[in-house]
Coordinates of C-alpha atoms in Angstrom, one line a residue:
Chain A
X1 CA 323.8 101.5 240.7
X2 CA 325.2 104.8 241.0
X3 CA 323.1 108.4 240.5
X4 CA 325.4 111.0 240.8
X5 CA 324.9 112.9 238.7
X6 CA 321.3 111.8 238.6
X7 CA 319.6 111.7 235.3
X8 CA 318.3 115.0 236.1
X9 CA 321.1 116.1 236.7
X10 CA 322.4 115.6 234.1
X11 CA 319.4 116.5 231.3
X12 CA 320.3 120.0 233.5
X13 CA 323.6 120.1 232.7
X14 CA 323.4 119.6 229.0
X15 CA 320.3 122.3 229.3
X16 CA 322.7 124.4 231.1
X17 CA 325.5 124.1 227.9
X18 CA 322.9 124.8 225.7
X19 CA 321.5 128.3 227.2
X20 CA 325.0 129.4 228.4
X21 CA 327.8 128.1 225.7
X22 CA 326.3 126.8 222.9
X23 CA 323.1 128.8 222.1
X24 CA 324.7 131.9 222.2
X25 CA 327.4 130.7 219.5
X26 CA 324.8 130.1 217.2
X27 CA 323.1 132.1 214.3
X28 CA 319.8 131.7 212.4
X29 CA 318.4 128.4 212.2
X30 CA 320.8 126.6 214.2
X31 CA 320.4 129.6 217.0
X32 CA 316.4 128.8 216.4
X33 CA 317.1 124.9 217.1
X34 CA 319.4 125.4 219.9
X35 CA 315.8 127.0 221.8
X36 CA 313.5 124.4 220.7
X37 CA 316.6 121.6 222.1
X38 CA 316.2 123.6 225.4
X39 CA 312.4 123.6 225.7
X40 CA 313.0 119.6 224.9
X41 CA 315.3 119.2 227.9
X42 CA 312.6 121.4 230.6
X43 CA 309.9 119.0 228.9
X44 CA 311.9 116.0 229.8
X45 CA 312.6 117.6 233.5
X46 CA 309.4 118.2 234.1
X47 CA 308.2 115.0 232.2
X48 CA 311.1 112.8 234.9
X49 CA 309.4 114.8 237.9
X50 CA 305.8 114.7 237.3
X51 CA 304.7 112.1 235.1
X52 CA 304.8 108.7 237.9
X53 CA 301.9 110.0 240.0
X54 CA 300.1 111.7 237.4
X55 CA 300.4 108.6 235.2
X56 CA 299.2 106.3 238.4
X57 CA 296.5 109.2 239.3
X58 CA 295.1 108.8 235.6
X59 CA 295.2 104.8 235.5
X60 CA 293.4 104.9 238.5
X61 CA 290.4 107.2 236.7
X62 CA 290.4 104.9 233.6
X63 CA 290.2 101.5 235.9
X64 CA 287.0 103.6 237.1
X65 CA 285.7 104.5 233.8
X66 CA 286.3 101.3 232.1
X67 CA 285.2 98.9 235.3
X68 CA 288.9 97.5 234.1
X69 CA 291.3 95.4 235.7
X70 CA 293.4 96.6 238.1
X71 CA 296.9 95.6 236.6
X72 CA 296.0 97.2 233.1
X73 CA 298.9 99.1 231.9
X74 CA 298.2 102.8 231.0
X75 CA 298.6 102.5 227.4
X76 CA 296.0 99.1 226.9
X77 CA 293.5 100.9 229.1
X78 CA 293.6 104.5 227.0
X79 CA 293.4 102.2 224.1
X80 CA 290.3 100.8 225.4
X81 CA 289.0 104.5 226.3
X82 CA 289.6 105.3 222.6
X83 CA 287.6 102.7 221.2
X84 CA 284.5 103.4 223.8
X85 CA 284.5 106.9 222.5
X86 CA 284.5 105.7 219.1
X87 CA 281.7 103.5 219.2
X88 CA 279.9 105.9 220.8
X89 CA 279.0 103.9 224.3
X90 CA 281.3 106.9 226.1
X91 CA 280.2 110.2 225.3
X92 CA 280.5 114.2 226.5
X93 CA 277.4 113.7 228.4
X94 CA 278.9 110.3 230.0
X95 CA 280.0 111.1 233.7
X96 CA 283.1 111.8 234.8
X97 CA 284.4 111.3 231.2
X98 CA 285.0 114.8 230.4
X99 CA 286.7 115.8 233.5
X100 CA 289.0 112.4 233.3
X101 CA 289.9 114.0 229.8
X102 CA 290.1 117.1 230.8
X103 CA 292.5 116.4 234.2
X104 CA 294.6 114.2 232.1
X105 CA 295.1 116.6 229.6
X106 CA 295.9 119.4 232.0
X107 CA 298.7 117.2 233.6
X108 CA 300.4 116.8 230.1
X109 CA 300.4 120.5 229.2
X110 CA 301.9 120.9 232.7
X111 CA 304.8 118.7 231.2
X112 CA 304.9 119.6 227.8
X113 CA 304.1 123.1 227.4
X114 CA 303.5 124.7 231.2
X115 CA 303.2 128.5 229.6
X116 CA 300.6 127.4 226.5
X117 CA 297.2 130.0 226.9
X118 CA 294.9 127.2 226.7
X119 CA 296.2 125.6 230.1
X120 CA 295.0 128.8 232.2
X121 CA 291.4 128.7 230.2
X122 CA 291.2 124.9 231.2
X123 CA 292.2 125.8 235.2
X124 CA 290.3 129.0 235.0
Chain B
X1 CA 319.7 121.7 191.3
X2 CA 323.2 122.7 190.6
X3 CA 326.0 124.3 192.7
X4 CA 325.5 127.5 194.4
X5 CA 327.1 129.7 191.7
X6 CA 324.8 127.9 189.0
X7 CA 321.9 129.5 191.3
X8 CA 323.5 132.7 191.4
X9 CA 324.2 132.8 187.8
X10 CA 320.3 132.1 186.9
X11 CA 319.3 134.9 189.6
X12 CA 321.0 137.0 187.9
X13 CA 319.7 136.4 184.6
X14 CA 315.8 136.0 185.7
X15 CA 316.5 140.0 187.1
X16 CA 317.7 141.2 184.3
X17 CA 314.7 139.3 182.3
X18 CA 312.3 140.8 184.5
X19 CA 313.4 143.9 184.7
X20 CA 315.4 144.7 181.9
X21 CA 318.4 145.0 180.2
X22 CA 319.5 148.0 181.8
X23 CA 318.5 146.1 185.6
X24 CA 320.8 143.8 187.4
X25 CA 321.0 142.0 190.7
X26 CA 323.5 143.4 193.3
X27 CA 321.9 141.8 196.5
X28 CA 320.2 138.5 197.5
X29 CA 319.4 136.5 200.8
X30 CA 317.3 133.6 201.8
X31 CA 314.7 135.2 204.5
X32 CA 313.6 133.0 207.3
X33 CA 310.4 131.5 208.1
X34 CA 308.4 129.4 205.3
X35 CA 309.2 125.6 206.2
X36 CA 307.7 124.6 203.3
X37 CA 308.9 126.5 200.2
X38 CA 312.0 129.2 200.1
X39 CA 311.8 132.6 200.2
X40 CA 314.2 134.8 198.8
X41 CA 314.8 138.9 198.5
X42 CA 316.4 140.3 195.7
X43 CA 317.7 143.8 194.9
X44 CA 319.4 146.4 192.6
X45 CA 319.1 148.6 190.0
X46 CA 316.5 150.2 192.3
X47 CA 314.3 147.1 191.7
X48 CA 312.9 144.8 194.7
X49 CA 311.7 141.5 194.5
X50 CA 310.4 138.8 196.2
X51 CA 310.9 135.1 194.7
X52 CA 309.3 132.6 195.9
X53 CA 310.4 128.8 195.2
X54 CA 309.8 125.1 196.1
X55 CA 313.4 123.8 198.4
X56 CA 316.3 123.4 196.0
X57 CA 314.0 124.4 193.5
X58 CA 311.7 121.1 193.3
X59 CA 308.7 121.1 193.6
X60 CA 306.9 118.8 196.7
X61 CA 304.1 119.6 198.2
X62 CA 304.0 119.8 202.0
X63 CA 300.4 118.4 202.1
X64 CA 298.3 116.4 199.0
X65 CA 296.1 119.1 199.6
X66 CA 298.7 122.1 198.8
X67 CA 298.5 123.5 195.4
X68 CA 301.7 124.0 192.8
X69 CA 303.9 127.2 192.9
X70 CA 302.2 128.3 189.1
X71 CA 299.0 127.8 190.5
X72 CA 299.5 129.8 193.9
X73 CA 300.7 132.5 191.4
X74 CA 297.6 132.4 189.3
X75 CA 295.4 132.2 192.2
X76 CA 297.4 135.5 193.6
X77 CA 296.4 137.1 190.2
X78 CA 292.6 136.7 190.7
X79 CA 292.6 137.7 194.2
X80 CA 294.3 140.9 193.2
X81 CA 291.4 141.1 190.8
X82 CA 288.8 141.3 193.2
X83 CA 290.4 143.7 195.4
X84 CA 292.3 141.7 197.7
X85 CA 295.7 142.7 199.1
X86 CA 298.3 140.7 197.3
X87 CA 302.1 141.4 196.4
X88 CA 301.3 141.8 192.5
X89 CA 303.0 138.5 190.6
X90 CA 305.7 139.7 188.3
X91 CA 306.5 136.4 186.5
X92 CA 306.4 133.2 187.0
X93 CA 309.9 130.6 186.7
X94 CA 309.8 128.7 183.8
X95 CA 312.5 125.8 182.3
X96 CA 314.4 128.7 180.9
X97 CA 315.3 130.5 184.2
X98 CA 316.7 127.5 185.3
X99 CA 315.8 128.4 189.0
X100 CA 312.9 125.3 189.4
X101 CA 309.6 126.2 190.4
X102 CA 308.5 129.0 191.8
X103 CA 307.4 132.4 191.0
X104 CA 308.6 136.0 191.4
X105 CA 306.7 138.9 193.5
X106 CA 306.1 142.4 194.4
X107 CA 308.2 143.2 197.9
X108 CA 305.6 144.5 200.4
X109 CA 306.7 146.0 203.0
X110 CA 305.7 144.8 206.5
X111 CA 305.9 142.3 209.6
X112 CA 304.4 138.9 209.5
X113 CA 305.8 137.3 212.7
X114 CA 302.8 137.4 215.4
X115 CA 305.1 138.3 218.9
X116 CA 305.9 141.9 217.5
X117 CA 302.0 142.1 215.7
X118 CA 300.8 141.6 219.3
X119 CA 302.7 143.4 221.7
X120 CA 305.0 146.0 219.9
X121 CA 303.4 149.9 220.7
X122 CA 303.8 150.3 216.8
X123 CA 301.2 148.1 215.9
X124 CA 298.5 149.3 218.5
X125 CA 296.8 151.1 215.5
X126 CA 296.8 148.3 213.4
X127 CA 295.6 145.9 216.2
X128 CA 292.2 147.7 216.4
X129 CA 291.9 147.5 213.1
X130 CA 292.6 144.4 211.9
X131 CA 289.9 142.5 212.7
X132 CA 287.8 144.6 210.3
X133 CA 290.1 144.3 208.0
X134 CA 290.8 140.6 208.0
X135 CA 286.6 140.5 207.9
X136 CA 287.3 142.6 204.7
X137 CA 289.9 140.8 202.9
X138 CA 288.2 137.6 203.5
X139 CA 285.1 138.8 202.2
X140 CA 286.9 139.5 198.9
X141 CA 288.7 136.8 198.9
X142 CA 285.1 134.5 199.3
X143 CA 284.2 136.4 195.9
X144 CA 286.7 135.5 193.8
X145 CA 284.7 134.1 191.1
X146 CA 284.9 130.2 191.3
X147 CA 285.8 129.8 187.2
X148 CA 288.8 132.0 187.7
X149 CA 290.5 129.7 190.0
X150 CA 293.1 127.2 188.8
X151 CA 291.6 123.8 187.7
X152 CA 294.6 122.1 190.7
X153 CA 292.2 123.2 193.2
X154 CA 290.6 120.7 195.3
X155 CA 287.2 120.7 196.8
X156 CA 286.7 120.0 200.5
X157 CA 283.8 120.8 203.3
X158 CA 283.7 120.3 206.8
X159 CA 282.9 116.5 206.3
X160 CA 285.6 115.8 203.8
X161 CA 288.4 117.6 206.1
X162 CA 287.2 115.4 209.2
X163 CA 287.6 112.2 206.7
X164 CA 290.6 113.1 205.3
X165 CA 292.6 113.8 208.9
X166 CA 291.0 111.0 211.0
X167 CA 292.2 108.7 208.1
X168 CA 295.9 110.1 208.6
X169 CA 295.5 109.9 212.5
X170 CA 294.5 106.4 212.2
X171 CA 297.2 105.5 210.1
X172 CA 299.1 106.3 212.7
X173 CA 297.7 103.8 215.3
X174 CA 298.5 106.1 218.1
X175 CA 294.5 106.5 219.8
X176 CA 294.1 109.8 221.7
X177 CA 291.2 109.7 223.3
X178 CA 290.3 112.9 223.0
X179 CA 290.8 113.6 219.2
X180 CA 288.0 110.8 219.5
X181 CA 285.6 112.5 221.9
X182 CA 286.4 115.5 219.0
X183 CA 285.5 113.8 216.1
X184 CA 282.6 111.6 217.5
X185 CA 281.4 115.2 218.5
X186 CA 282.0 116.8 214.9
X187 CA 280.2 114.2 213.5
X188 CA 277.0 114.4 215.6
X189 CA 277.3 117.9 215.4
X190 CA 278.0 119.2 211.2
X191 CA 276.1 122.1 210.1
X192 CA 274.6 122.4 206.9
X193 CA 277.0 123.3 204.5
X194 CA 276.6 126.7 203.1
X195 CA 277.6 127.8 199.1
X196 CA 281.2 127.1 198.5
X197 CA 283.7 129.5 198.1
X198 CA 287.0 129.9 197.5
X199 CA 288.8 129.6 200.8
X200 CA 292.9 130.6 201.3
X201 CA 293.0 127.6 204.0
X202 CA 296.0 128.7 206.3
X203 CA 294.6 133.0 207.0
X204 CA 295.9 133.7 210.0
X205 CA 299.0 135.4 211.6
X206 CA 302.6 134.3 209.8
X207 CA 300.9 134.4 206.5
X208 CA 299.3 138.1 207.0
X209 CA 301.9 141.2 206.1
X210 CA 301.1 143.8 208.5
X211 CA 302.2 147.3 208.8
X212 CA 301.8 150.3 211.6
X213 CA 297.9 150.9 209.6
X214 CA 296.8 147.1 209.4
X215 CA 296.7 144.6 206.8
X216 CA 298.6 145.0 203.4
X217 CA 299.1 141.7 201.9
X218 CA 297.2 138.5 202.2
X219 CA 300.5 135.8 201.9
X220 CA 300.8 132.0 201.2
X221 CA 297.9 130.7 199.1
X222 CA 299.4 127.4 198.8
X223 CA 296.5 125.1 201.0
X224 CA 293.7 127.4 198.9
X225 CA 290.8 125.1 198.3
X226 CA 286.8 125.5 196.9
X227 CA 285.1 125.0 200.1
X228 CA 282.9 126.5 203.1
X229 CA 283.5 130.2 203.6
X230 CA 283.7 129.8 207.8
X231 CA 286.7 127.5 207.8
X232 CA 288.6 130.6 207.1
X233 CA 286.9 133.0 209.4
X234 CA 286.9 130.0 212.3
X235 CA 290.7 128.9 211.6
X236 CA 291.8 132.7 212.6
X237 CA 290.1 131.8 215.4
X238 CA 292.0 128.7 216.3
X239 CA 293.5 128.9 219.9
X240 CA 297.2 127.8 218.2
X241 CA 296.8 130.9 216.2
X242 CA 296.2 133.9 218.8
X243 CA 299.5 133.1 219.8
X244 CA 298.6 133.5 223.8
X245 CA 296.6 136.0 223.3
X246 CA 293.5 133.8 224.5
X247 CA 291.2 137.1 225.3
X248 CA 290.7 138.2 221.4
X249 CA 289.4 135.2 219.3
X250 CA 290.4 136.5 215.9
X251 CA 293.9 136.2 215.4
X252 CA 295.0 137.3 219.2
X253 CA 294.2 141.2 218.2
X254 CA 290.9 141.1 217.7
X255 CA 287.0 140.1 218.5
X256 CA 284.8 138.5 216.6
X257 CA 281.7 140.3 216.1
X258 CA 283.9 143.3 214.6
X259 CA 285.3 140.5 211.9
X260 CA 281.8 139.6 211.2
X261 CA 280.1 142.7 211.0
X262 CA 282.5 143.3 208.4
X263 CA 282.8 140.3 206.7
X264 CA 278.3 140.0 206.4
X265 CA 277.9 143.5 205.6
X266 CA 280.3 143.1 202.5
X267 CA 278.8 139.8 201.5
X268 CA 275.1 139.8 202.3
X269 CA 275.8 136.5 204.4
X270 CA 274.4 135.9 208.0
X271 CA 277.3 133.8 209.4
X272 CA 276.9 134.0 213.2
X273 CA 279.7 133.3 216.0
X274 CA 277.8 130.0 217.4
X275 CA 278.6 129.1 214.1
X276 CA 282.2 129.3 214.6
X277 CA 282.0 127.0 217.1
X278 CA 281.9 124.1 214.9
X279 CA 285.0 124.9 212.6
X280 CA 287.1 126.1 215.3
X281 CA 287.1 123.0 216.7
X282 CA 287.3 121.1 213.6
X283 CA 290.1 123.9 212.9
X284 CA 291.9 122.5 216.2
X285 CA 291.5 119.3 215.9
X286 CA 293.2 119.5 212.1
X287 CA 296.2 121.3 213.8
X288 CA 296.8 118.6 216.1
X289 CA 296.9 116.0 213.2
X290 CA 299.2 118.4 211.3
X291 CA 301.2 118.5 214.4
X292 CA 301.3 114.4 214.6
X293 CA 302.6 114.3 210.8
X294 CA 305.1 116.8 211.6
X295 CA 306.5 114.4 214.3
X296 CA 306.6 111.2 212.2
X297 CA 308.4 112.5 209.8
X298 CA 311.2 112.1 213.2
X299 CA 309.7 108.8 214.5
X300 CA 309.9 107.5 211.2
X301 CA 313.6 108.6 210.5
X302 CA 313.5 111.0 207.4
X303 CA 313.6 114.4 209.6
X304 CA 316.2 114.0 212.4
X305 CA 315.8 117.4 213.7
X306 CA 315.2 118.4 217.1
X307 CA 312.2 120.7 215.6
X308 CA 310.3 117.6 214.6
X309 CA 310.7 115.6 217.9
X310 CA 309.5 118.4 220.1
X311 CA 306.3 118.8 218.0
X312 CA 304.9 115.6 218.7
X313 CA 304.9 117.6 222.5
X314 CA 302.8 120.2 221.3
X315 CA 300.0 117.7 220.5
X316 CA 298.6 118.4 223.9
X317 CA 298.3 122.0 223.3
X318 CA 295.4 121.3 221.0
X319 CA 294.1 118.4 222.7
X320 CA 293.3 121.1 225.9
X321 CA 291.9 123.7 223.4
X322 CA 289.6 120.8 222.0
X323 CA 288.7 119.8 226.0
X324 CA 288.2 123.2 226.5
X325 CA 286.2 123.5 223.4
X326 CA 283.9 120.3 224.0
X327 CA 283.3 121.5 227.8
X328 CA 281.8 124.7 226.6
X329 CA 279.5 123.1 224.0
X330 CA 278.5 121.3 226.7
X331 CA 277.6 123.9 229.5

């Protein structure tokens, strides 16, 4: 199959109408939504670009946590996290459980919200 | 409702009920913000007000836990009894204004969007000031006596709030692991309640009318509740709400031992900043929730907007205040 334009190429493209042609036509609330479509398309840029490793680098911590099996999908094994927590048998004080949390949090403001304040407390 | 004219017709009428025969509206627009009910500005006759309404003029509540428009105006009324800063309630819609639910106000002057509050030169004043002020305000607001609040109020502590959003987030069998580390720590963690009070429920930046001197009208009573007096103090402290202004815990503009100085001195309470902790992360954790139902109302069709897709991506923005949070408690 064929990638030119690639898909993010193309997600830049449509970005690019957006900020340039159609953004700049609009008023009020459509002007407001145009933005918020923008900030969408960087998220899904950034989101194309970043997310394989950082989803491989953060199955690899939960196989850890868990003692899981190594084909587990993401999704199962965060499932799984979720119901340790709950029952209590993973807590704050277990190791390495915050800083999974907290590295695997830190990768999804990277894609979702790069400038949000709480992201530079959390590297800080 | 009816067609736009129909409106127009009934705006006109309410004015001239209001403010008399001799009074009639030349002007009206639909302000922005308020996602939840409309907000409209009316003029002429050298008369100004403000009316307030449920969309299209029916009532429906943006959360079980918001109270009705003739409520949010009677609760307006006793906080301006106390000493509060409130636009003052001129009347409140009835069947016969034909305009739906809703209620007509004072127009106060004054900014309420945070970007300007925060970094324009002509609110530098205000900014050292409003900290106190907010400590003020709420301290009134804490004293409105309990039997002159409208019956439609509900009552909800710490625990009750932590019940009442895990049981939405779980209805939404969508685990995040750390909204679990947060309320397993909540839980372990409550503080003993202390005396309820009436609490506004959403103080903070976008409901506040500021001017160049500071605070002049307390807006948007709408989530008001009987409950514990440091979920207001701790939900202006919310990370969401300083609005990147991370270095001044109140509301981006301010610290938090000038709030509470304030705030105890006026009340006779001891409520310390440790104690804060507690409901600032309970305040975080409630924002994220508010943030999942925001985006199912796309994932589940009835909102198509591009608004409610994107807020399902700002999630994660409360998930790293609760990490960072959790990490401190744990130092």
């Amino acid at each position: 199959m064929h990638d030119q334009p690639s898909v993010s190429e193309l997600v830049q493209a449509v970005k690019n109408f957006i900020d340039e042609t159609a953004g700049p036509n609009l008023k009020g609330h459509a002007a407001f939504h145009a933005r918020v479509a923008s900030n969408a398309l960087a998220s899904v840029l950034r989101d194309l670009e970043q997310r394989p490793a950082q989803e491989s680098a953060e199955a690899a911590r939960l196989i850890e946590l868990l003692g899981a099996e190594e084909e587990a999908d993401v999704g199962a094994l965060n499932r799984k996290l979720s119901e340790q927590i709950r029952a209590g048998t993973l807590t704050p004080e277990t190791p390495g459980l915050l800083q999974h949390l907290k590295a695997t949090t830190i990768a999804q403001v990277e894609i979702d919200q790069p400038r949000y304040s709480g992201l530079n407390t959390a590297k800080s | 409702m009816g067609s736009k004219s129909d409106f127009e017709n009934s705006l006109h009428t309410l004015f001239t009920r209001v403010f008399g025969e001799n009074a009639s509206l030349e002007t009206f627009r639909r302000l922005s913000g308020g996602a939840s009910q409309e907000t409209w500005a009316l003029s002429g006759s050298g008369e100004e007000a403000i009316l307030r309404r449920a969309p299209g003029g029916t009532s429906m509540a943006r959360s079980s836990a918001a109270i009705g428009l003739s409520a949010e105006a009677k609760l307006i009324s006793a906080a301006q009894d106390v000493g509060v800063p409130v636009p003052r309630v001129l009347h409140v819609l009835n069947d016969e204004d034909q305009v739906g639910d809703g209620f007509l106000m004072s127009w106060v002057k004054g900014e309420t969007i945070a970007r300007p509050i925060l970094r324009n030169e002509e609110y530098a004043t205000a900014r050292d000031v409003l900290a106190g002020q907010c400590g003020a305000a709420l301290a009134d607001i804490h004293a409105i006596p309990l039997e002159s609040a409208p019956p439609e109020l509900q009552t909800s502590d710490g625990l009750a709030q932590i019940a009442q959003y895990e049981e939405i987030y779980r209805g939404f069998d969508a685990p995040r692991p750390v909204f679990e580390l947060a309320l397993q720590w909540l839980k372990a963690n409550a503080p003993a309640p202390r005396p309820s009070v009436l609490v506004h429920g959403d103080f903070r930046l976008g409901n506040l009318m500021i001017d160049e001197s500071g605070l002049v009208a307390v807006l948007d009573w709408e989530l008001a509740h009987i409950g514990d007096p440091r979920e207001d103090i701790a939900w202006l402290c919310v990370n969401s709400w300083r609005f990147g202004q991370s270095q001044n815990r109140v509301g981006g503009f301010g610290q938090l031992g000038d709030l509470l100085d304030t705030y105890n001195a006026k009340t006779g309470a001891d409520i310390t900043s440790k104690e804060i902790d507690w409901w600032e992360t309970l305040g975080s954790l409630k924002w994220g929730i508010m943030c999942m139902i925001m985006y199912e109302a796309f994932r589940s069709g009835a909102d198509a907007s591009v608004e409610r897709a994107a807020i399902g991506r700002r999630v994660s923005e409360t998930e790293i205040d609760l990490i960072n949070l959790l990490e401190a408690a744990h130092a």
